[in-house]
PDB file of C-alpha atoms in Angstrom:
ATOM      1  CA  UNK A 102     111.369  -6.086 -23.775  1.00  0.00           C
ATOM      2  CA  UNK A 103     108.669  -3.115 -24.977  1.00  0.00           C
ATOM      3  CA  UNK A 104     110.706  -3.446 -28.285  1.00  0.00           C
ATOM      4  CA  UNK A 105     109.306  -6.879 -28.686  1.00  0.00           C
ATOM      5  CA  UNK A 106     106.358  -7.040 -27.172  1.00  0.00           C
ATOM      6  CA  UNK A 107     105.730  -3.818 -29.872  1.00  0.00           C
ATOM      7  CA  UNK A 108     106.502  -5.956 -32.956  1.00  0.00           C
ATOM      8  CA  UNK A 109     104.587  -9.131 -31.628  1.00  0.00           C
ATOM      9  CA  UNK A 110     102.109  -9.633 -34.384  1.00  0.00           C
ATOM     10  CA  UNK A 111      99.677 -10.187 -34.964  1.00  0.00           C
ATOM     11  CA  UNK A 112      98.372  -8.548 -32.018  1.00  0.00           C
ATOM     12  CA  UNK A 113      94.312  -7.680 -30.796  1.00  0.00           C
ATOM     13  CA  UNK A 114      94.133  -4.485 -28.972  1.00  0.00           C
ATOM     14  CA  UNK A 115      90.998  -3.152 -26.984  1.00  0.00           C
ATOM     15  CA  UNK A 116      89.201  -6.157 -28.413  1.00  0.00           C
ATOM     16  CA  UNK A 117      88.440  -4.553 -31.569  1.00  0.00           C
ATOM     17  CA  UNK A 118      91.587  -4.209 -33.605  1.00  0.00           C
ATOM     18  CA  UNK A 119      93.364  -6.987 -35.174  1.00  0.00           C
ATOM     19  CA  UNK A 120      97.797  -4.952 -35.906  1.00  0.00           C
ATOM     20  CA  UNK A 121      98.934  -7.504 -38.151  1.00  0.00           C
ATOM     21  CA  UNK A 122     101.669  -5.412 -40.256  1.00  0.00           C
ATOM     22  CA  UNK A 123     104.136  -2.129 -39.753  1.00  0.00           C
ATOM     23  CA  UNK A 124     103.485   0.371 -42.003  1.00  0.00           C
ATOM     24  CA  UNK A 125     106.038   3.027 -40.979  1.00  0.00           C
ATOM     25  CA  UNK A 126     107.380   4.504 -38.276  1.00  0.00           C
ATOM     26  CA  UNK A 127     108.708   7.267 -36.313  1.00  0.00           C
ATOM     27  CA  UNK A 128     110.803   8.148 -33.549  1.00  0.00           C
ATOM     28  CA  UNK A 129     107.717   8.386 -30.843  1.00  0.00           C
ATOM     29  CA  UNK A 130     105.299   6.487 -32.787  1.00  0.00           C
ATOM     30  CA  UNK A 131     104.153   3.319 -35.294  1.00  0.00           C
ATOM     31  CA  UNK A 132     101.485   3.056 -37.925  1.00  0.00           C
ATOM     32  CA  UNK A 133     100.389  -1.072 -38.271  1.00  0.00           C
ATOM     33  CA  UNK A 134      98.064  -2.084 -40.670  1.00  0.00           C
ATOM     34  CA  UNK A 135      94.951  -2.923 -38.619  1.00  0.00           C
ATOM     35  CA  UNK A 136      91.333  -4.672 -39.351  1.00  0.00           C
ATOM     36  CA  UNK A 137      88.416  -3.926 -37.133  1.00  0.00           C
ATOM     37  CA  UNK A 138      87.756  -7.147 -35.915  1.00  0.00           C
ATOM     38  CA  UNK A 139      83.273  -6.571 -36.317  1.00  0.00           C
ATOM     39  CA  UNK A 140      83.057  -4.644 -39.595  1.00  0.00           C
ATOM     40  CA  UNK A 141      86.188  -6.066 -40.717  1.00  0.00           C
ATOM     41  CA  UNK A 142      87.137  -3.183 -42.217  1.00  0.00           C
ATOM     42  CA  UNK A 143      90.830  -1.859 -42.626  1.00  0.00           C
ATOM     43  CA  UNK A 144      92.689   0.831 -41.151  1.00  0.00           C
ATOM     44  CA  UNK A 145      95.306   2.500 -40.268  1.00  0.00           C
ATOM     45  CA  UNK A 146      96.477   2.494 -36.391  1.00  0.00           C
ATOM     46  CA  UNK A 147      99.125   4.709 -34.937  1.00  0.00           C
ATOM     47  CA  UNK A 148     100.262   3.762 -31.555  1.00  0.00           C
ATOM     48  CA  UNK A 149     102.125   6.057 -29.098  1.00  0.00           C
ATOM     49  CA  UNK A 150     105.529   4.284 -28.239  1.00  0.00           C
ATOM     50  CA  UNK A 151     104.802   3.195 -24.483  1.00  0.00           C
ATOM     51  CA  UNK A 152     108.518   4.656 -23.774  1.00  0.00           C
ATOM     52  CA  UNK A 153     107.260   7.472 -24.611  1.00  0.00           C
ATOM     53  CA  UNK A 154     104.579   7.857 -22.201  1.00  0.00           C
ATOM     54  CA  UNK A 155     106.932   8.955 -19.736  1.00  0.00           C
ATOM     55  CA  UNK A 156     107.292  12.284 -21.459  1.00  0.00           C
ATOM     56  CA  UNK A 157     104.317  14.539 -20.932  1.00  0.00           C
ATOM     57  CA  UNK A 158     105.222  16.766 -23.498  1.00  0.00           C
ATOM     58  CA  UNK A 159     105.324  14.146 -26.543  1.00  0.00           C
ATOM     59  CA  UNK A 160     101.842  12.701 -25.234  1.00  0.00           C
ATOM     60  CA  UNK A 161     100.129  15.996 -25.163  1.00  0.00           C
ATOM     61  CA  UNK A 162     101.721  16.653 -29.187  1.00  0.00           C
ATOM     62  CA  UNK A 163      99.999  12.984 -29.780  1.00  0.00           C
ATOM     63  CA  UNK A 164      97.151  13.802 -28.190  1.00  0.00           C
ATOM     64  CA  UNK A 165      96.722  17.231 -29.944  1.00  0.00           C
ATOM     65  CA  UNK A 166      97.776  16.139 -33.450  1.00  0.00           C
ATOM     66  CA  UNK A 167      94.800  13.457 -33.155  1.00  0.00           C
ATOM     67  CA  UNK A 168      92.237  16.295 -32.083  1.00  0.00           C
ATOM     68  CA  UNK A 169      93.381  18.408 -34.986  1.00  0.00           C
ATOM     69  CA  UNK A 170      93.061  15.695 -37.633  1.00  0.00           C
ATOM     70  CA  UNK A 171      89.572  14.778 -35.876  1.00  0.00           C
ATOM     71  CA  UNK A 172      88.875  18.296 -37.050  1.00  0.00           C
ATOM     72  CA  UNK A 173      90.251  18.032 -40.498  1.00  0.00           C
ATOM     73  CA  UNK A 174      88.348  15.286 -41.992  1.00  0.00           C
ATOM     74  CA  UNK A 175      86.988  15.652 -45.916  1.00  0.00           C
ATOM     75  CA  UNK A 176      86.048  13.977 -49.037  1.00  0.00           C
ATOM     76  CA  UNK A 177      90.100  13.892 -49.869  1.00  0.00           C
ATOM     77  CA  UNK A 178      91.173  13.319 -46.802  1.00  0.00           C
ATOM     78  CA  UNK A 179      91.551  10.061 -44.567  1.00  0.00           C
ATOM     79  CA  UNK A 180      88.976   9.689 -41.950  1.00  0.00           C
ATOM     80  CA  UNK A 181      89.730   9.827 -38.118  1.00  0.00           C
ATOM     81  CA  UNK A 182      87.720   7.098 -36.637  1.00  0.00           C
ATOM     82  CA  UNK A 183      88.723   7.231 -32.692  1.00  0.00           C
ATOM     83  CA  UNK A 184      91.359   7.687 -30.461  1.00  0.00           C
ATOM     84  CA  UNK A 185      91.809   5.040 -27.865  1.00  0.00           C
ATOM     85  CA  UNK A 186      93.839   4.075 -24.761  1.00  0.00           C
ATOM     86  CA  UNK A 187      95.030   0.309 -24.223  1.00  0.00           C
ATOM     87  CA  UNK A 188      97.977  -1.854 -23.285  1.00  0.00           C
ATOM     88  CA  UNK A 189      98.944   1.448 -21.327  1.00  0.00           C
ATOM     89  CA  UNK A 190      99.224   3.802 -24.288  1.00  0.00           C
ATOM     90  CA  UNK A 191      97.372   6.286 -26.960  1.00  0.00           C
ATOM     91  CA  UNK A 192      96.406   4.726 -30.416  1.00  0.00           C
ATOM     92  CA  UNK A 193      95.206   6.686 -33.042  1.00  0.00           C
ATOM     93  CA  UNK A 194      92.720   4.786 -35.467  1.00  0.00           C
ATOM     94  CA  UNK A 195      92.510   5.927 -39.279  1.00  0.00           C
ATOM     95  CA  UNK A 196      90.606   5.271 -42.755  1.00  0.00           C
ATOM     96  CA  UNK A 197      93.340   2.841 -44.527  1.00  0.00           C
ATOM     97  CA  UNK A 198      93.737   4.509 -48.072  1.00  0.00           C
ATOM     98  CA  UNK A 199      94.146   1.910 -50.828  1.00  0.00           C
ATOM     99  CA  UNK A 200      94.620   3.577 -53.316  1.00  0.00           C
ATOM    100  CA  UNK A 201      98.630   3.537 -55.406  1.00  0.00           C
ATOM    101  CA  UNK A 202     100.814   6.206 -54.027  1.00  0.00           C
ATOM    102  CA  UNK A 203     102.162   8.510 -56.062  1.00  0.00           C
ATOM    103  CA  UNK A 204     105.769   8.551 -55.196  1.00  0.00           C
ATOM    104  CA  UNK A 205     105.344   4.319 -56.279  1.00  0.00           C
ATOM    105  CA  UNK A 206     104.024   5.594 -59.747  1.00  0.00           C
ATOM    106  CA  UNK A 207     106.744   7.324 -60.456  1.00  0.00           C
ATOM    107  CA  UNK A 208     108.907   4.586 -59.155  1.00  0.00           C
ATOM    108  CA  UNK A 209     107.175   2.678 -61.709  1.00  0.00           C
ATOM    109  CA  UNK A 210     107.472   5.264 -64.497  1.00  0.00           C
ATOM    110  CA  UNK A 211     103.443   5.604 -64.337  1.00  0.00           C
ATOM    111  CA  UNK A 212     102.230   8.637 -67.058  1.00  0.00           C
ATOM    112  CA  UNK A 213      99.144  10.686 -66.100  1.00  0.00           C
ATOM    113  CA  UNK A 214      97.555  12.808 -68.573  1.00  0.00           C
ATOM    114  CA  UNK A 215      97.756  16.748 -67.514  1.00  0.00           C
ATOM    115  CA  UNK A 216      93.840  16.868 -66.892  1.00  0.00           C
ATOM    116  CA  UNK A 217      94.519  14.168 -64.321  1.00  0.00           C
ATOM    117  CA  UNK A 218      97.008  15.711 -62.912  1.00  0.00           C
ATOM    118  CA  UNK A 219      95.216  19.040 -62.857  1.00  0.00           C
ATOM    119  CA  UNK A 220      92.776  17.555 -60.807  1.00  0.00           C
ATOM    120  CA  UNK A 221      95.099  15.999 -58.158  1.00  0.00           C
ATOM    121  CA  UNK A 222      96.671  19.673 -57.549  1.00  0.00           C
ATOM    122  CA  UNK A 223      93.003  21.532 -57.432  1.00  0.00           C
ATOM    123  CA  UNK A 224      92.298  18.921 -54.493  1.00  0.00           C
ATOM    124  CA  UNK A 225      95.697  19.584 -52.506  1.00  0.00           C
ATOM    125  CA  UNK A 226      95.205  23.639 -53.519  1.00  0.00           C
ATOM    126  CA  UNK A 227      91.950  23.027 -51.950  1.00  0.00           C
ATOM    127  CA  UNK A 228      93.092  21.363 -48.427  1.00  0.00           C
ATOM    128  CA  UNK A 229      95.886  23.934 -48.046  1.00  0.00           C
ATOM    129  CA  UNK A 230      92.904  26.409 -48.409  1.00  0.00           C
ATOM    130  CA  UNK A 231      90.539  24.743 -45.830  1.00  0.00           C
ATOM    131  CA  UNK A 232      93.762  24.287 -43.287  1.00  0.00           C
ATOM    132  CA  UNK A 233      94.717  27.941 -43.736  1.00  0.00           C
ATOM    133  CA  UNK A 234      91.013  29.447 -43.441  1.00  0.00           C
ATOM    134  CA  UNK A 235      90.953  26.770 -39.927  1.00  0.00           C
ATOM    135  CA  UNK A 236      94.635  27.732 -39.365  1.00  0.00           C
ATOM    136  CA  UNK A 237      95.241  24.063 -38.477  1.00  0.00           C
ATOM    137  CA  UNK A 238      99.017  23.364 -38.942  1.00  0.00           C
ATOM    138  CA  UNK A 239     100.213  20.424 -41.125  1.00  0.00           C
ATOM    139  CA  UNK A 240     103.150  18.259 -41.243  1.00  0.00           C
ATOM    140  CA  UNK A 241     105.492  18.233 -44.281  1.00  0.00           C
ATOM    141  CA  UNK A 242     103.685  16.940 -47.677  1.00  0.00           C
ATOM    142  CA  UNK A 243     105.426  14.594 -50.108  1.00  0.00           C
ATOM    143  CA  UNK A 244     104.399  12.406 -52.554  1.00  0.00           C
ATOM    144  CA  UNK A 245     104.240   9.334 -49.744  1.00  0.00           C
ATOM    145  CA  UNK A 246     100.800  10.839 -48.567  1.00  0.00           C
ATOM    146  CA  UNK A 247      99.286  11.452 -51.614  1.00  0.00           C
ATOM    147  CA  UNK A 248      96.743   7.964 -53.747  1.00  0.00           C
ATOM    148  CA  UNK A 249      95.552   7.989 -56.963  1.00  0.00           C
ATOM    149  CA  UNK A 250      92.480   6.279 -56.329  1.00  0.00           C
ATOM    150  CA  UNK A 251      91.274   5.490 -60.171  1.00  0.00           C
ATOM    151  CA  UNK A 252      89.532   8.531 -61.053  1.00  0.00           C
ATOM    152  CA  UNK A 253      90.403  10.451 -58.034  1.00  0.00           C
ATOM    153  CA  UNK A 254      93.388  11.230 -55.240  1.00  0.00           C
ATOM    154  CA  UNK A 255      93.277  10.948 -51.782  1.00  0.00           C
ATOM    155  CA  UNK A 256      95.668  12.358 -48.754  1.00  0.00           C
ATOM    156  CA  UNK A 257      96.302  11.232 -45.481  1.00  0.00           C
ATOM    157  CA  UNK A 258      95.518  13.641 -42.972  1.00  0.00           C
ATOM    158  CA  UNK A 259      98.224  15.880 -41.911  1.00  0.00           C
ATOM    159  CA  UNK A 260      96.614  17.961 -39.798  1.00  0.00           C
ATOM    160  CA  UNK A 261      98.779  18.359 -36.546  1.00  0.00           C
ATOM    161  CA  UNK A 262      99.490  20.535 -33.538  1.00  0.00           C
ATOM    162  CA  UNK A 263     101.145  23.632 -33.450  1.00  0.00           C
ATOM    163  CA  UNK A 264     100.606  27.113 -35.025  1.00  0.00           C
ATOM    164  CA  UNK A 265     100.258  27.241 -39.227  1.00  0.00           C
ATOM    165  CA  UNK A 266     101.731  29.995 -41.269  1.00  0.00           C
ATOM    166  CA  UNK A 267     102.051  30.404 -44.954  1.00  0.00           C
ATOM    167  CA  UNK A 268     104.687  28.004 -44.963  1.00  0.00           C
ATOM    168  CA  UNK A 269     102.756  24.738 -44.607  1.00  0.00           C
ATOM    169  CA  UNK A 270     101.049  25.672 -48.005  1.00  0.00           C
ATOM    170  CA  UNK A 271     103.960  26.970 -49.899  1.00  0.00           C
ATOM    171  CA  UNK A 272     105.526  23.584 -48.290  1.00  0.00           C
ATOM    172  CA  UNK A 273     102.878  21.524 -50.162  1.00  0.00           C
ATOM    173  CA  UNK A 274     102.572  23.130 -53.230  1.00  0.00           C
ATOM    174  CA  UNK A 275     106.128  23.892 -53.914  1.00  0.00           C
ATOM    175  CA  UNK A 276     107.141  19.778 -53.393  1.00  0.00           C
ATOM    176  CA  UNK A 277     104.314  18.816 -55.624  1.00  0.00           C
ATOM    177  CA  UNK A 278     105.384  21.320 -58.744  1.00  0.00           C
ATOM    178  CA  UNK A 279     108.217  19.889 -58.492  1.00  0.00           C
ATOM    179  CA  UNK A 280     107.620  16.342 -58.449  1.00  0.00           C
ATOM    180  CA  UNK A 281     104.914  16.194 -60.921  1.00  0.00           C
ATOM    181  CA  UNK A 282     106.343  16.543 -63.509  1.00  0.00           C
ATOM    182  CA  UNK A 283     108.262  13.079 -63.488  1.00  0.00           C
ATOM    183  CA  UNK A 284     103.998  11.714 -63.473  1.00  0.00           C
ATOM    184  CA  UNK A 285     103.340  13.978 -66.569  1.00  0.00           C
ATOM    185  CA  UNK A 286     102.659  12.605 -69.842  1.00  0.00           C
ATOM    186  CA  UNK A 287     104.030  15.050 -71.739  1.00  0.00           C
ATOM    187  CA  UNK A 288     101.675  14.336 -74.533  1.00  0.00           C
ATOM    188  CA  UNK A 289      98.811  14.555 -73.616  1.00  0.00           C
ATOM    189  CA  UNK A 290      96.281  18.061 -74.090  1.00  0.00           C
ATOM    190  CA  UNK A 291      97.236  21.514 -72.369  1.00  0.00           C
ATOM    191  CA  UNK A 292     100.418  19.677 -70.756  1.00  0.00           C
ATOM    192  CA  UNK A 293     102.065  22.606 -71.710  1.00  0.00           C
ATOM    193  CA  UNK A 294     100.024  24.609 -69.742  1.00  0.00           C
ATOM    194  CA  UNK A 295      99.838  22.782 -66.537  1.00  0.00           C
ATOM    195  CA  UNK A 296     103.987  22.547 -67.090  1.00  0.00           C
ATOM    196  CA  UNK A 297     103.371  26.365 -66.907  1.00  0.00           C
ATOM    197  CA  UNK A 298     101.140  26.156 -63.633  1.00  0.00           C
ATOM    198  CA  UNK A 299     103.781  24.411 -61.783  1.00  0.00           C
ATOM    199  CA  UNK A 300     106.622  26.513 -62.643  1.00  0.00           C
ATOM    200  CA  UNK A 301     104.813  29.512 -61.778  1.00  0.00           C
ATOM    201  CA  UNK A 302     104.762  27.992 -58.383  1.00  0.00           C
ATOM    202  CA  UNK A 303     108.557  26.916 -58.030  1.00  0.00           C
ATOM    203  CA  UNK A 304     109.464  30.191 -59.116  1.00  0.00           C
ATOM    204  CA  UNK A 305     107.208  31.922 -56.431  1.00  0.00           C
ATOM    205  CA  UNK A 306     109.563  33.024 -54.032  1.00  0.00           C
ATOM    206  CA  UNK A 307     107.165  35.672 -51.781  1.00  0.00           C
ATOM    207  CA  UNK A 308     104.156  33.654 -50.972  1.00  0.00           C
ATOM    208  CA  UNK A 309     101.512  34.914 -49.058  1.00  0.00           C
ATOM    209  CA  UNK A 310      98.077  33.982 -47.995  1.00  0.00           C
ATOM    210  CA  UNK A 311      96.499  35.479 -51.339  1.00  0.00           C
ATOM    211  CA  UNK A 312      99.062  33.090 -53.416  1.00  0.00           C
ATOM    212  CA  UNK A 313      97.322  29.776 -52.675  1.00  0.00           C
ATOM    213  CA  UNK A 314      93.894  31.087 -53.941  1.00  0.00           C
ATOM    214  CA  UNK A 315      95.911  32.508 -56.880  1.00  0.00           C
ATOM    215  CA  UNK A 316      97.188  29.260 -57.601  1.00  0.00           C
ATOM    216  CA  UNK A 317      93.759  27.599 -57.619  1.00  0.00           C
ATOM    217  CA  UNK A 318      92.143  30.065 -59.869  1.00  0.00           C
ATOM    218  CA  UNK A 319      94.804  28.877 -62.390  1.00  0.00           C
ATOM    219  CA  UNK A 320      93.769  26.150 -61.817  1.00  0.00           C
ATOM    220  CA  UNK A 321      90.059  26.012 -62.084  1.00  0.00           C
ATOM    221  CA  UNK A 322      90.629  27.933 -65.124  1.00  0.00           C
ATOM    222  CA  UNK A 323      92.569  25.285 -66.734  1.00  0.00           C
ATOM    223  CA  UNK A 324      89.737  22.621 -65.488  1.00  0.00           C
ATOM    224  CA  UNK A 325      87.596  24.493 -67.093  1.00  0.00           C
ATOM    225  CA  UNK A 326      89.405  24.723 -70.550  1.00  0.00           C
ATOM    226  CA  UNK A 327      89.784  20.694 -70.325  1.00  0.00           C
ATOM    227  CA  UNK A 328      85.986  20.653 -69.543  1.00  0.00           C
ATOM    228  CA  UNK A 329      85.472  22.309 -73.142  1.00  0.00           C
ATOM    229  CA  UNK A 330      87.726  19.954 -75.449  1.00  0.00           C
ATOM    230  CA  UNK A 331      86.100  17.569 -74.075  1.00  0.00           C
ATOM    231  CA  UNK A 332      82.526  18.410 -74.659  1.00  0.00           C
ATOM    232  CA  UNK A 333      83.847  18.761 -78.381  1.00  0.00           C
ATOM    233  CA  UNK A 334      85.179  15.229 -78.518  1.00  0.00           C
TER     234      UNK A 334
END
């Protein structure tokens, strides 16, 4: 009975947000595809399964995981727009990215030049930085949660509950050197040296809190080479 009343769609909730599609979900939760009903504007709603209010403990790691990702907003990060309680559980509303994930591109054999991808690992070098120096903990990355937005890339907002270490940064940098390079046009300037970024990564074996900053002076410097052909083109 909760089972379907869950997947009756579409569905308004709190008079304000239209679920009309499942995006994912997980064992204590599901993410619809939402549109605020005044702005009309398109987000992202996760909604505590109502089974699960019964268990204290898994409401208090919703609750928490929503606080921490309240805290852990940015330019390259999905917004957290409200939490909110109806139909007698939690419901966590989000920024809707719209952007082409990346784990699709390479799906669809999608090339990005080296410079692009240069940029897409200074941003996620960048929010393992702000996470450690806030010592906010993050779920796993992968490829699922990252968009390329054009002339940008965008994340959804990992933040979560529970105590970081090291880990959740070696964790995001590791999976992405090693899944670039199936994006990578192999042709196009410096990919040899961004090839030479990532593997420096994968082969980093004793990471500590000095290695992410390490990895983003690489990094920048690279930027900054691709900065300089360019001004000569």
């Amino acid at each position: 009975m909760v089972r379907n009343s869950v997947y009756s769609l579409p569905r308004l909730i709190n008079n304000r947000y239209m679920l009309t599609a499942v995006l994912r979900e997980t064992s204590d939760s599901i993410v619809y595809a939402a549109t605020q009903q005044v702005m009309r504007r398109e987000v992202a709603v996760e909604s505590l399964r109502a089974e699960c209010m019964a268990d204290s403990a898994k409401v208090e790691l919703f609750l928490e995981r929503a606080r921490a990702q309240t805290r852990m907003g940015g330019k390259f990060v999905a917004t957290t727009l409200e939490l909110i309680f109806a139909e007698n559980t939690w419901h966590l509303v989000r920024e809707r990215i719209k952007g082409n994930p990346l784990e699709e591109l390479i799906a669809a054999e999608t090339r990005l030049s080296a410079a692009e991808l240069c940029e897409f690992m200074l941003c996620l070098a960048r929010n393992c930085i702000i996470h450690d120096m806030e010592g906010v903990a993050t779920a796993p990355f992968s490829l699922h949660n990252a968009f390329f937005m054009g002339l940008s890339f965008r994340f959804d907002n990992l933040a979560t509950a529970g105590t970081r270490t090291i880990k959740c940064s070696q964790q995001a940098l590791t999976t992405a050197a090693a899944e670039l390079p199936k994006l990578l046009d192999t042709a196009s300037p410096m990919a040899d040296d961004f090839m030479a970024i990532l593997r420096n990564i994968s082969a980093t074996t004793a990471w500590v809190p000095r290695s992410v900053l390490d990895v983003y002076e690489d990094l920048v410097r690279l930027q900054l080479l691709f900065m300089q052909l360019n001004a000569k083109l």
